mmCIF file of C-alpha atoms and ligand atoms in Angstrom:
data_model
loop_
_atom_site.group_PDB
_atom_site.id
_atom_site.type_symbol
_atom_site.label_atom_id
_atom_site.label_comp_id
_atom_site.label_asym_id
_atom_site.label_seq_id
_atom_site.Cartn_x
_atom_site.Cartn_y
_atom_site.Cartn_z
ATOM 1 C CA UNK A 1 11.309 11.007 -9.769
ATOM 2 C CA UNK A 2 11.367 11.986 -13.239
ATOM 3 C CA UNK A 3 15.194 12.552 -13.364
ATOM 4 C CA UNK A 4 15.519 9.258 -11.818
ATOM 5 C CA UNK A 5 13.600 6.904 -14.253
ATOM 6 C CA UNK A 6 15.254 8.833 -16.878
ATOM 7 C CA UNK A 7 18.653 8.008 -15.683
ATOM 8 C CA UNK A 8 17.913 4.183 -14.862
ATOM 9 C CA UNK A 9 16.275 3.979 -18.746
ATOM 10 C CA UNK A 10 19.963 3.826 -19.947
ATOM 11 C CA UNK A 11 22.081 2.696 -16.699
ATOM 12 C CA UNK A 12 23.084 -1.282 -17.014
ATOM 13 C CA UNK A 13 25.017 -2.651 -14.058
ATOM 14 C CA UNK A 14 23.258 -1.508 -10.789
ATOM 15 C CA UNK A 15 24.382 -2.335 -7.115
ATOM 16 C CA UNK A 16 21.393 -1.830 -4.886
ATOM 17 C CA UNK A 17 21.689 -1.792 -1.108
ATOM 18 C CA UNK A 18 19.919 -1.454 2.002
ATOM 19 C CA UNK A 19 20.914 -0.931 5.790
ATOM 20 C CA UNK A 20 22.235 -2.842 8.161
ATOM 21 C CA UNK A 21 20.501 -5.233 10.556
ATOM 22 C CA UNK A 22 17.376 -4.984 8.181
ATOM 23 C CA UNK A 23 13.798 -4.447 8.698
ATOM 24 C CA UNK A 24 11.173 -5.484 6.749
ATOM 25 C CA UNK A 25 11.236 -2.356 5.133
ATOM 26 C CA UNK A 26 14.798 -2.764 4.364
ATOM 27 C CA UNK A 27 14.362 -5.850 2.705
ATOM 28 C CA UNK A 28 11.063 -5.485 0.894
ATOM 29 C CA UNK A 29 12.358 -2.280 -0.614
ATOM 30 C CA UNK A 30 15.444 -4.213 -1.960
ATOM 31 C CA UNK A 31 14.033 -6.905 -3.191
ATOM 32 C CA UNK A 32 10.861 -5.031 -5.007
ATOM 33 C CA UNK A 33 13.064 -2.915 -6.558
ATOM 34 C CA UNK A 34 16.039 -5.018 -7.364
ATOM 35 C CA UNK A 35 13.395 -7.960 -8.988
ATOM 36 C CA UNK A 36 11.788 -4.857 -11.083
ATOM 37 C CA UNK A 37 14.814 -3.311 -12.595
ATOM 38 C CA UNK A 38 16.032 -6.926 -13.260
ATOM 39 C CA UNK A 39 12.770 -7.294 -15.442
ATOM 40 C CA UNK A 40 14.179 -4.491 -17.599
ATOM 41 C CA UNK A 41 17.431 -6.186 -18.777
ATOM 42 C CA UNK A 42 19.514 -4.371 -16.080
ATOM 43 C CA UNK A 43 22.166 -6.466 -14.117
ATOM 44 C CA UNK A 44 21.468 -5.731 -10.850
ATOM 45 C CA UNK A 45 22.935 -6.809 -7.362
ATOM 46 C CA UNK A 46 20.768 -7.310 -4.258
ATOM 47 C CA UNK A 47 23.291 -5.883 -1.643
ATOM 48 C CA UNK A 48 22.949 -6.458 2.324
ATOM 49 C CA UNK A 49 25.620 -6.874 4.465
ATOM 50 C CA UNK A 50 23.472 -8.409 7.664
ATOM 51 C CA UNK A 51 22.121 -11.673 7.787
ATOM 52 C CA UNK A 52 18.781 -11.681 5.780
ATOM 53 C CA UNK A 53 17.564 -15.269 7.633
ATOM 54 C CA UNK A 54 14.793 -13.531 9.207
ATOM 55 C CA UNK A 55 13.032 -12.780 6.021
ATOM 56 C CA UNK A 56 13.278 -16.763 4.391
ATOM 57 C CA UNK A 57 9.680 -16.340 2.948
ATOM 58 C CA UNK A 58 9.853 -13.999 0.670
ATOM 59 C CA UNK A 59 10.013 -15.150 -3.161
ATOM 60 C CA UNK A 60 13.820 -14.790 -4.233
ATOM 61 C CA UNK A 61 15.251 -13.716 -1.385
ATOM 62 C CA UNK A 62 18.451 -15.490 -2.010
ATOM 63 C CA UNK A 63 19.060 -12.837 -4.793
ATOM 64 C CA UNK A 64 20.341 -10.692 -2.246
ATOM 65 C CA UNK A 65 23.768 -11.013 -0.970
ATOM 66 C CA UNK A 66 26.410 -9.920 1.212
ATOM 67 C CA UNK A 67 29.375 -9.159 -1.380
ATOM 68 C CA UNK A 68 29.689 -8.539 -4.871
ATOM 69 C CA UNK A 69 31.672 -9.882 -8.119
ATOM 70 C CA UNK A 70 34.531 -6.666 -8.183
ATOM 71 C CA UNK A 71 34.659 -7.399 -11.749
ATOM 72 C CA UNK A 72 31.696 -5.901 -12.624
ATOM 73 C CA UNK A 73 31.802 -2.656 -13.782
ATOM 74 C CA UNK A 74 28.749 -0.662 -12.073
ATOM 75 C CA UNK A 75 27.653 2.625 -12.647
ATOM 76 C CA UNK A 76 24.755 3.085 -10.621
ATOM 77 C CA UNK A 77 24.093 2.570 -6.788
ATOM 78 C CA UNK A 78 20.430 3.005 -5.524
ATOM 79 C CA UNK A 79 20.452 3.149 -1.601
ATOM 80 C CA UNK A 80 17.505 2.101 0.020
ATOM 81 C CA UNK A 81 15.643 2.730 3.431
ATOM 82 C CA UNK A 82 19.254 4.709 4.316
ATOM 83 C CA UNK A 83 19.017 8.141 6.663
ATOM 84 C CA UNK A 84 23.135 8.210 5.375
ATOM 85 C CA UNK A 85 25.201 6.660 3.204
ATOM 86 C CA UNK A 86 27.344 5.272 6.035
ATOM 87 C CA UNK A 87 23.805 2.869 7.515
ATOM 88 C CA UNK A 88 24.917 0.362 4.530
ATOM 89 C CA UNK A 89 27.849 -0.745 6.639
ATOM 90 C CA UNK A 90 31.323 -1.683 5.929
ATOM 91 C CA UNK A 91 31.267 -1.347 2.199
ATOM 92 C CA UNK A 92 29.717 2.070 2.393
ATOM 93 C CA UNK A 93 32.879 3.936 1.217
ATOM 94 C CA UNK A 94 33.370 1.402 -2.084
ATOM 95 C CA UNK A 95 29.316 1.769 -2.792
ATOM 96 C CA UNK A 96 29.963 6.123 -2.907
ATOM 97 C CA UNK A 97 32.816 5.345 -5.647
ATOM 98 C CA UNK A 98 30.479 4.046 -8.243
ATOM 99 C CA UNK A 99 29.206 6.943 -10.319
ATOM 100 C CA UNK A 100 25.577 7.412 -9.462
ATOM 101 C CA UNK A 101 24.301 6.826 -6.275
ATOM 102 C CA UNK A 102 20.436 7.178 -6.018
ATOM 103 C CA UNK A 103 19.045 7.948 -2.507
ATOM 104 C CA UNK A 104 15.523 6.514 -1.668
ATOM 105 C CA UNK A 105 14.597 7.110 1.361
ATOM 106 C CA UNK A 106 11.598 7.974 3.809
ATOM 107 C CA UNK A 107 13.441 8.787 6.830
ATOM 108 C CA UNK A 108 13.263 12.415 8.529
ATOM 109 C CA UNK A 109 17.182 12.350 9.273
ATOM 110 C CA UNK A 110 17.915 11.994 6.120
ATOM 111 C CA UNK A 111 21.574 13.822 4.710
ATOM 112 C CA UNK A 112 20.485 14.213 1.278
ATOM 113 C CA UNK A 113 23.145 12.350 -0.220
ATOM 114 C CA UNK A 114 23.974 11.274 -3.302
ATOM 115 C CA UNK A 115 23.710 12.236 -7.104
ATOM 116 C CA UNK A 116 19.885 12.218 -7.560
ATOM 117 C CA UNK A 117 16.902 10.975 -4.736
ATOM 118 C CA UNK A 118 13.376 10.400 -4.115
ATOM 119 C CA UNK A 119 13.327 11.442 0.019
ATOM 120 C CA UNK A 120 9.805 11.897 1.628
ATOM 121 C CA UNK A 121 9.375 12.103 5.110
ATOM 122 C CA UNK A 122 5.177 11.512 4.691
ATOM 123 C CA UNK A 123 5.602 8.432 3.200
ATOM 124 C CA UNK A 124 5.074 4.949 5.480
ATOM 125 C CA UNK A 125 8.033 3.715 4.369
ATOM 126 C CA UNK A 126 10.873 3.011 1.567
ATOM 127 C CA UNK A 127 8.409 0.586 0.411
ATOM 128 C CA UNK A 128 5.559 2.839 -0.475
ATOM 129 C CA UNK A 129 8.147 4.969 -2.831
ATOM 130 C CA UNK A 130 9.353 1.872 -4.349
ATOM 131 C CA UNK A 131 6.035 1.004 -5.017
ATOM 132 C CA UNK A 132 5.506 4.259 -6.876
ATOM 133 C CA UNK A 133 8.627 4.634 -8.990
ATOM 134 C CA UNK A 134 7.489 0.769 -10.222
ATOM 135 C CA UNK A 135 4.218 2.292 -11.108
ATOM 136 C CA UNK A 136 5.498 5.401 -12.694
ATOM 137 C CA UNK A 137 7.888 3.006 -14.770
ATOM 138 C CA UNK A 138 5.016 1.374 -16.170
ATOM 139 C CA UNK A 139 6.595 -2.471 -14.958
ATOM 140 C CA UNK A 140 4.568 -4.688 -14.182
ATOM 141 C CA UNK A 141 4.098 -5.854 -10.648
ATOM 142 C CA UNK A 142 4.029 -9.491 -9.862
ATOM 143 C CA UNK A 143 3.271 -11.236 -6.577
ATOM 144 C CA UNK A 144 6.606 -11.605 -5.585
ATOM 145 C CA UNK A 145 7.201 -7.988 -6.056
ATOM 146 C CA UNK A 146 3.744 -7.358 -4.466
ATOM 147 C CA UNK A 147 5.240 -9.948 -1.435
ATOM 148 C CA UNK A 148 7.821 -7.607 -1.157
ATOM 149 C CA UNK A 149 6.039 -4.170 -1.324
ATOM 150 C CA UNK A 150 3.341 -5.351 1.420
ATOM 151 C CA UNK A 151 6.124 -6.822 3.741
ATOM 152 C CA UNK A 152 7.891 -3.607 3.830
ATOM 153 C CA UNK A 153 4.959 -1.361 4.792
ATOM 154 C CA UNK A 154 3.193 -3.842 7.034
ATOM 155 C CA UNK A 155 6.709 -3.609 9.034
ATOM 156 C CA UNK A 156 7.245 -0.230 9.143
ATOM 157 C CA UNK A 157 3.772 0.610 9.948
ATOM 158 C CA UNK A 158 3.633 -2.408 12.707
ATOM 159 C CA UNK A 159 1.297 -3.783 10.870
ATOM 160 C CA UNK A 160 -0.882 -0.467 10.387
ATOM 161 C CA UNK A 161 -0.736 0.490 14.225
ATOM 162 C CA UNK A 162 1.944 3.319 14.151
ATOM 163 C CA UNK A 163 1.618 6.793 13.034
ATOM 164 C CA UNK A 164 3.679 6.385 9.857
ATOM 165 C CA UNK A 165 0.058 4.522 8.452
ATOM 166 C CA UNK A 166 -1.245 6.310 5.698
ATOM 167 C CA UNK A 167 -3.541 6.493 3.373
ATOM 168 C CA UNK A 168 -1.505 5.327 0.947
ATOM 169 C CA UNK A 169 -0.432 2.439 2.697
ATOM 170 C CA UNK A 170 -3.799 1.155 2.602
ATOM 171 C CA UNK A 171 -4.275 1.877 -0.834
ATOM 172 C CA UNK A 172 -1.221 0.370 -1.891
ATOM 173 C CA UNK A 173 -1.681 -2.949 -0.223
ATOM 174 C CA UNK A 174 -5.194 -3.279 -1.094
ATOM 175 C CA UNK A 175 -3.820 -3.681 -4.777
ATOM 176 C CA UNK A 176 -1.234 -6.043 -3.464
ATOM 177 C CA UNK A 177 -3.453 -8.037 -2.274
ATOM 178 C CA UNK A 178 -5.581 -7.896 -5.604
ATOM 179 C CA UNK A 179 -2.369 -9.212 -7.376
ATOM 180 C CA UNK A 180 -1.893 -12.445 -4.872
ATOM 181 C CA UNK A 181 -0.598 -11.363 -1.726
ATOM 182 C CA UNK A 182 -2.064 -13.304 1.203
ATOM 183 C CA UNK A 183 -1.869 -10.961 4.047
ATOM 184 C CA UNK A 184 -2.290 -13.914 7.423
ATOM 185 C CA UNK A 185 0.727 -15.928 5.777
ATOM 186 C CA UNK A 186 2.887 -12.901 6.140
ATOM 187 C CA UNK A 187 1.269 -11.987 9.058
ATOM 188 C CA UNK A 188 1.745 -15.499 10.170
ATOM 189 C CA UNK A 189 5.748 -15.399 9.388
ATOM 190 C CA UNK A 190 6.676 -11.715 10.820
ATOM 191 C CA UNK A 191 4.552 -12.145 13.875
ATOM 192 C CA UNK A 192 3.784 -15.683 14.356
ATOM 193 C CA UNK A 193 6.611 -17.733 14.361
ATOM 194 C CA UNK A 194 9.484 -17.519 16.975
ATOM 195 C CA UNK A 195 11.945 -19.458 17.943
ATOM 196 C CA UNK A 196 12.380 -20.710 21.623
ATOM 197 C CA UNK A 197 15.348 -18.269 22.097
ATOM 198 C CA UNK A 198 13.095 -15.580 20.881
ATOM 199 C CA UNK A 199 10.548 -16.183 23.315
ATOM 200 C CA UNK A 200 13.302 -16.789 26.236
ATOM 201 C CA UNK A 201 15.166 -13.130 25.326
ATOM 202 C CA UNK A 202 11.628 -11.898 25.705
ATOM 203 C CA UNK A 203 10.820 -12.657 28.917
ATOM 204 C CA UNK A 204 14.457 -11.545 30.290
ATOM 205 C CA UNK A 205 13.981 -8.483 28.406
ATOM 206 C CA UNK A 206 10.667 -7.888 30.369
ATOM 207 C CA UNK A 207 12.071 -8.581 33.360
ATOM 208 C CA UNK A 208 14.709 -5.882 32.856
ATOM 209 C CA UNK A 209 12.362 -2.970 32.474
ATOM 210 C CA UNK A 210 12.561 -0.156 34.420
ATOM 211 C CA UNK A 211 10.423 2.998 34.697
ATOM 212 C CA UNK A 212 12.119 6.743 35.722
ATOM 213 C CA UNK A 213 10.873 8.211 38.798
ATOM 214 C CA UNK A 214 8.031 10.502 36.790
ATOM 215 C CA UNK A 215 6.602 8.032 35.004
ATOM 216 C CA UNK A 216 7.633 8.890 31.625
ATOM 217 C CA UNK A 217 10.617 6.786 30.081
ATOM 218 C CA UNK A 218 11.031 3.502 30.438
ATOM 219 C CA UNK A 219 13.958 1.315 29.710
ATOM 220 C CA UNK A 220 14.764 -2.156 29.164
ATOM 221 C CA UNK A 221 17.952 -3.786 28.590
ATOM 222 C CA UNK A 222 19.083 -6.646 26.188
ATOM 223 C CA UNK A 223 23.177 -7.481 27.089
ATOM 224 C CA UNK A 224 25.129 -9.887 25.506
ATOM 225 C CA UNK A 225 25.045 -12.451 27.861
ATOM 226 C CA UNK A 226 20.983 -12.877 27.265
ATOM 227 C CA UNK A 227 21.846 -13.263 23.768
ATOM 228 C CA UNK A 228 23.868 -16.024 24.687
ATOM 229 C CA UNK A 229 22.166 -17.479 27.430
ATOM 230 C CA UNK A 230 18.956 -17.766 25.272
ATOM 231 C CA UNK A 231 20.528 -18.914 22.172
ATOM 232 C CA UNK A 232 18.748 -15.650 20.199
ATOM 233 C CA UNK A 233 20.849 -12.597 18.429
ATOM 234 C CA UNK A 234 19.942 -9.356 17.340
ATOM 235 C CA UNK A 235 17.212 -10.799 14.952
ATOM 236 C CA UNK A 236 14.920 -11.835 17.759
ATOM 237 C CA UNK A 237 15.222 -8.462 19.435
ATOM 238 C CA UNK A 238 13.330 -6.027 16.769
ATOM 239 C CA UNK A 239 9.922 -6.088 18.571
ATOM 240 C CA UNK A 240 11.161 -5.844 22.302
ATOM 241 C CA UNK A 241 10.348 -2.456 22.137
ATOM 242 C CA UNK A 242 7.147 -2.112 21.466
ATOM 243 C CA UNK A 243 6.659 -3.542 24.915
ATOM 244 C CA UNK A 244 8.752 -1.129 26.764
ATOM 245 C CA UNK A 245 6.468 1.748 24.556
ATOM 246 C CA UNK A 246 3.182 -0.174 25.227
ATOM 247 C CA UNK A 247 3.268 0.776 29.184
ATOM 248 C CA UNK A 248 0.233 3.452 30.461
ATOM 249 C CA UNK A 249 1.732 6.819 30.664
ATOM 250 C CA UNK A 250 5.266 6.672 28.518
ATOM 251 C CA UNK A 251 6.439 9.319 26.544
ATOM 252 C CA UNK A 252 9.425 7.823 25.729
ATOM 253 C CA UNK A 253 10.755 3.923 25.485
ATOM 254 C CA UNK A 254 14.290 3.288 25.072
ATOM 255 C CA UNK A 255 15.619 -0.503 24.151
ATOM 256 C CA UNK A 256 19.745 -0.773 24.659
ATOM 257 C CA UNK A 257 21.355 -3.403 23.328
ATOM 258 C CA UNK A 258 24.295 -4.294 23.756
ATOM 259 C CA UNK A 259 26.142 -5.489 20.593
ATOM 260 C CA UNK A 260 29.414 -6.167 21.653
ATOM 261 C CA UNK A 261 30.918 -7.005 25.385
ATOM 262 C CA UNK A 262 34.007 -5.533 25.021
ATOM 263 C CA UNK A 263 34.434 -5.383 28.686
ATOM 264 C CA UNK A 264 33.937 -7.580 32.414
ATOM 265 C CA UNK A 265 31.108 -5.913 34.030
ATOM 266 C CA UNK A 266 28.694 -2.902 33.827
ATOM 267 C CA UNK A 267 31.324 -0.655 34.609
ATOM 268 C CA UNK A 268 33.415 -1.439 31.633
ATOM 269 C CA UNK A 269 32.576 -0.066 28.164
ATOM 270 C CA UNK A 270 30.403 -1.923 25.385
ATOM 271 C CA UNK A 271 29.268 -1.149 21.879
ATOM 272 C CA UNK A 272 25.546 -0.807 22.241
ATOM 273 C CA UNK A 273 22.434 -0.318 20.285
ATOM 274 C CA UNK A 274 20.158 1.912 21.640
ATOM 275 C CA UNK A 275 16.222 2.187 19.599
ATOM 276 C CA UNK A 276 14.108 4.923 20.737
ATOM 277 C CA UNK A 277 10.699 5.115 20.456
ATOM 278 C CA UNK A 278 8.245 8.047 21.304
ATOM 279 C CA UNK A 279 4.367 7.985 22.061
ATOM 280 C CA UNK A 280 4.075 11.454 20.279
ATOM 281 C CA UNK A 281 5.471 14.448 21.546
ATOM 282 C CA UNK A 282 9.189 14.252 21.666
ATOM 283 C CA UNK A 283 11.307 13.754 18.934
ATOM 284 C CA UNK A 284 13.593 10.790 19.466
ATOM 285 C CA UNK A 285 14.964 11.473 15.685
ATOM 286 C CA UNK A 286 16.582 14.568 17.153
ATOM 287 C CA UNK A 287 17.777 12.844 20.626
ATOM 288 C CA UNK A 288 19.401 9.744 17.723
ATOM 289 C CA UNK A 289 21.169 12.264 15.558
ATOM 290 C CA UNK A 290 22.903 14.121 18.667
ATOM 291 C CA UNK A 291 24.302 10.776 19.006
ATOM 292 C CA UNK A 292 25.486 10.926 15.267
ATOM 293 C CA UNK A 293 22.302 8.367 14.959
ATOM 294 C CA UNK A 294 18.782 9.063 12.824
ATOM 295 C CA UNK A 295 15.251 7.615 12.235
ATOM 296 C CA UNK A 296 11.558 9.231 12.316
ATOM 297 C CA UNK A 297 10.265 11.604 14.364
ATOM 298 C CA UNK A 298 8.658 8.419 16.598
ATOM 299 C CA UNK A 299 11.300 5.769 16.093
ATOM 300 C CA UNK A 300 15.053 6.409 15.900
ATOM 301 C CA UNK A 301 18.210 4.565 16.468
ATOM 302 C CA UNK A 302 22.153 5.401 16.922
ATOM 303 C CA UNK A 303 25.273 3.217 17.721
ATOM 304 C CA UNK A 304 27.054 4.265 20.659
ATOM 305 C CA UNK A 305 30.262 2.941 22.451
ATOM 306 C CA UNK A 306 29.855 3.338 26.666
ATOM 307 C CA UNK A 307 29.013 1.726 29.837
ATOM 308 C CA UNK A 308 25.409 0.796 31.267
ATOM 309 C CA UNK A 309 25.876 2.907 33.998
ATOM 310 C CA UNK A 310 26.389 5.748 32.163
ATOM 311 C CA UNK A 311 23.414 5.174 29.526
ATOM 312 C CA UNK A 312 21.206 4.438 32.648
ATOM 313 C CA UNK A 313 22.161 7.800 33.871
ATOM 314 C CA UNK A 314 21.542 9.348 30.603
ATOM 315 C CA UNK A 315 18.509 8.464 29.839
ATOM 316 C CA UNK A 316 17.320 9.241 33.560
ATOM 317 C CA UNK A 317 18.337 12.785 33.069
ATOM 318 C CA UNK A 318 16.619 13.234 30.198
ATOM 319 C CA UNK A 319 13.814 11.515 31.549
ATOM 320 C CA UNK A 320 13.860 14.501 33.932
ATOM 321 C CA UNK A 321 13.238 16.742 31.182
ATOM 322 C CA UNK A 322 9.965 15.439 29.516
HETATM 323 P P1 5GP B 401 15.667 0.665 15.396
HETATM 324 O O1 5GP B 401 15.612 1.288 16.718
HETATM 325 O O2 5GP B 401 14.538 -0.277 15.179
HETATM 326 O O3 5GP B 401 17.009 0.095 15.079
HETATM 327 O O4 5GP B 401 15.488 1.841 14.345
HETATM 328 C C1 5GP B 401 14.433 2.751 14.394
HETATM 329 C C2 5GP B 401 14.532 3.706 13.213
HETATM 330 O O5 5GP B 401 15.731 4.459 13.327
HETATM 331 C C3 5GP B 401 14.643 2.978 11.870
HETATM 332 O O6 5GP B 401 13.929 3.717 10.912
HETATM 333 C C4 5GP B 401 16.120 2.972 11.578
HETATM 334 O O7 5GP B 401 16.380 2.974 10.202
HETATM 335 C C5 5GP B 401 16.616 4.253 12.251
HETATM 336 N N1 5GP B 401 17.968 4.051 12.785
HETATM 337 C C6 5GP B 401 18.348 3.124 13.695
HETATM 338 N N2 5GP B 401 19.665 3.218 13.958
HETATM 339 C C7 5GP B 401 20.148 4.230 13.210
HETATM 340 C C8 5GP B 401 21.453 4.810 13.029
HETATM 341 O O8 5GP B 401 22.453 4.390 13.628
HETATM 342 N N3 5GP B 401 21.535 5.833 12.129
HETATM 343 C C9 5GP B 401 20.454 6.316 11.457
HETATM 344 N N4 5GP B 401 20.627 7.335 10.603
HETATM 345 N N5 5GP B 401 19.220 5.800 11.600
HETATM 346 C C10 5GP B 401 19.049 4.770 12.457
HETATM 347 MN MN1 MN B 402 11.872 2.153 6.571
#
């Protein structure tokens, strides 16, 4: 960490990004961050390639964008809330040309990229180590920082339930809230708010659940046509999960989603999503990366090109392993 404020001290033009299809985590990390170094003199871009809609409460979230002024001449990239350089998305290739690229990260999958990096695996999430390389920079933190910090570890942590919830995360947010932060409203906008496509994508996605033959995995299945036929998109679809997890007896809940319908019918291959999310036990970080995916040892993620049929039968196999 040392190295790192040392290095930003005398850096000017700064692209910070985050990964695709954010989380809260993704964003809050950005923005706290981005807002800080700003406060220093730096010029600093807010990078996300994904829509950012989901997140229209938080204090300045229009600074961050999805492209960037080619004029400018950067020389330092800080990647945020990234297992790999390659989760910020299309520009990933143009971000690894600029000089110094910072890794902070909290994800167990992580490459160790870049130049210099703050990676820990204990912390709740990219948030938290924001939060402390703020603090060990002596800037001030302001509510809309604060706004940012608490969004970003009230996400990750699902709001304090999952096993990422620390110590520190309590710690951390009490202080937020001592500077302004008013933890129902944001309570009130991650969790209490939906729109009627959400809501409808919901109850198809229940209906698609289904449970292997021991008990132990269960599925459920977004496809592109329920996007369409409720009017929702991968925004609404972040908490599905949690459902397919919250069953008695599950070891294992896997969410596939299909991104793309590149094909006619079930037999035909798609570009899919697939989250995994264990109840302790098995590592779904390790199932993610042998699909060139990544995430915590409880909640992981990987893109994947392939038919239903044969992700069905996948995940029934393994099932048979648990
Ligand atoms: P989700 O299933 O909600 O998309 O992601 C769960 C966790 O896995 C998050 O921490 C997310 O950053 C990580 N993750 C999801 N997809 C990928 C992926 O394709 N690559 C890597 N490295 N991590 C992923
Ligand atoms: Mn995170």
């Amino acid at each position: 960490m040392d190295r790192i404020i040392q290095y930003l001290e005398s850096s000017k033009n700064i692209l910070l990004a985050s990964h695709v299809h954010p989380d809260g985590d993704a964003i809050g990390s950005l923005l706290a961050l981005g807002l800080s170094l700003s406060k220093l003199g730096k010029f600093t871009t807010l990078y996300n390639e994904s829509s950012v809609d989901s997140y229209h409460f938080l204090p300045y979230i229009k600074r961050i964008v999805d492209h960037w002024d080619e004029s400018v001449n950067y020389d330092t990239a800080i990647i945020l809330d990234c297992g790999n350089m390659e989760r910020t998305g299309e520009a990933a290739s143009k971000i690894a040309r600029i000089p110094v690229v910072i890794n902070i990260d909290h994800h167990l999958t992580n490459t160790g990229f870049g130049d210099l990096k703050i990676v820990d695996s204990s912390a709740s999430s990219s948030s938290e180590i924001v939060y402390r390389l703020i603090k060990k920079m002596g800037i001030p933190i302001d509510k809309a920082v604060a706004t940012a910090i608490y969004t970003g570890i009230f996400t990750d942590t699902g709001s304090f339930r999952f096993s990422n919830t620390n110590q520190a995360a309590f710690g951390i947010c009490e202080e937020l809230v001592s500077i302004g932060v008013v933890p129902h409203q944001i309570a009130y906008h991650i969790y209490g708010t939906h729109s009627l496509g959400h809501l409808k994508l919901l109850n198809l996605s229940l209906d698609s659940l289904e449970i292997s033959q021991n008990g132990l995995l269960s599925m459920m299945i977004v496809t592109s046509d329920m996007f369409d036929k409720t009017g929702s998109d991968s925004n609404d679809s972040g908490e599905l999960i949690n459902f397919a997890k919250s069953i008695n007896g599950i070891k294992v809940a896997v969410l596939i989603q299909e991104l793309q319908n590149t094909g006619e019918n079930s037999k035909s291959s798609s570009q899919f999503h697939i989250s995994l999310r264990s109840n302790g036990g098995v590592d779904v970080a390790d199932i993610a990366s042998s699909f060139g995916g990544g995430g915590h040892f409880a909640a992981a993620g990987f893109d994947v090109e392939s038919t239903l049929t044969d992700l069905k039968d996948y995940f029934y196999k393994l099932a048979k392993s648990l």
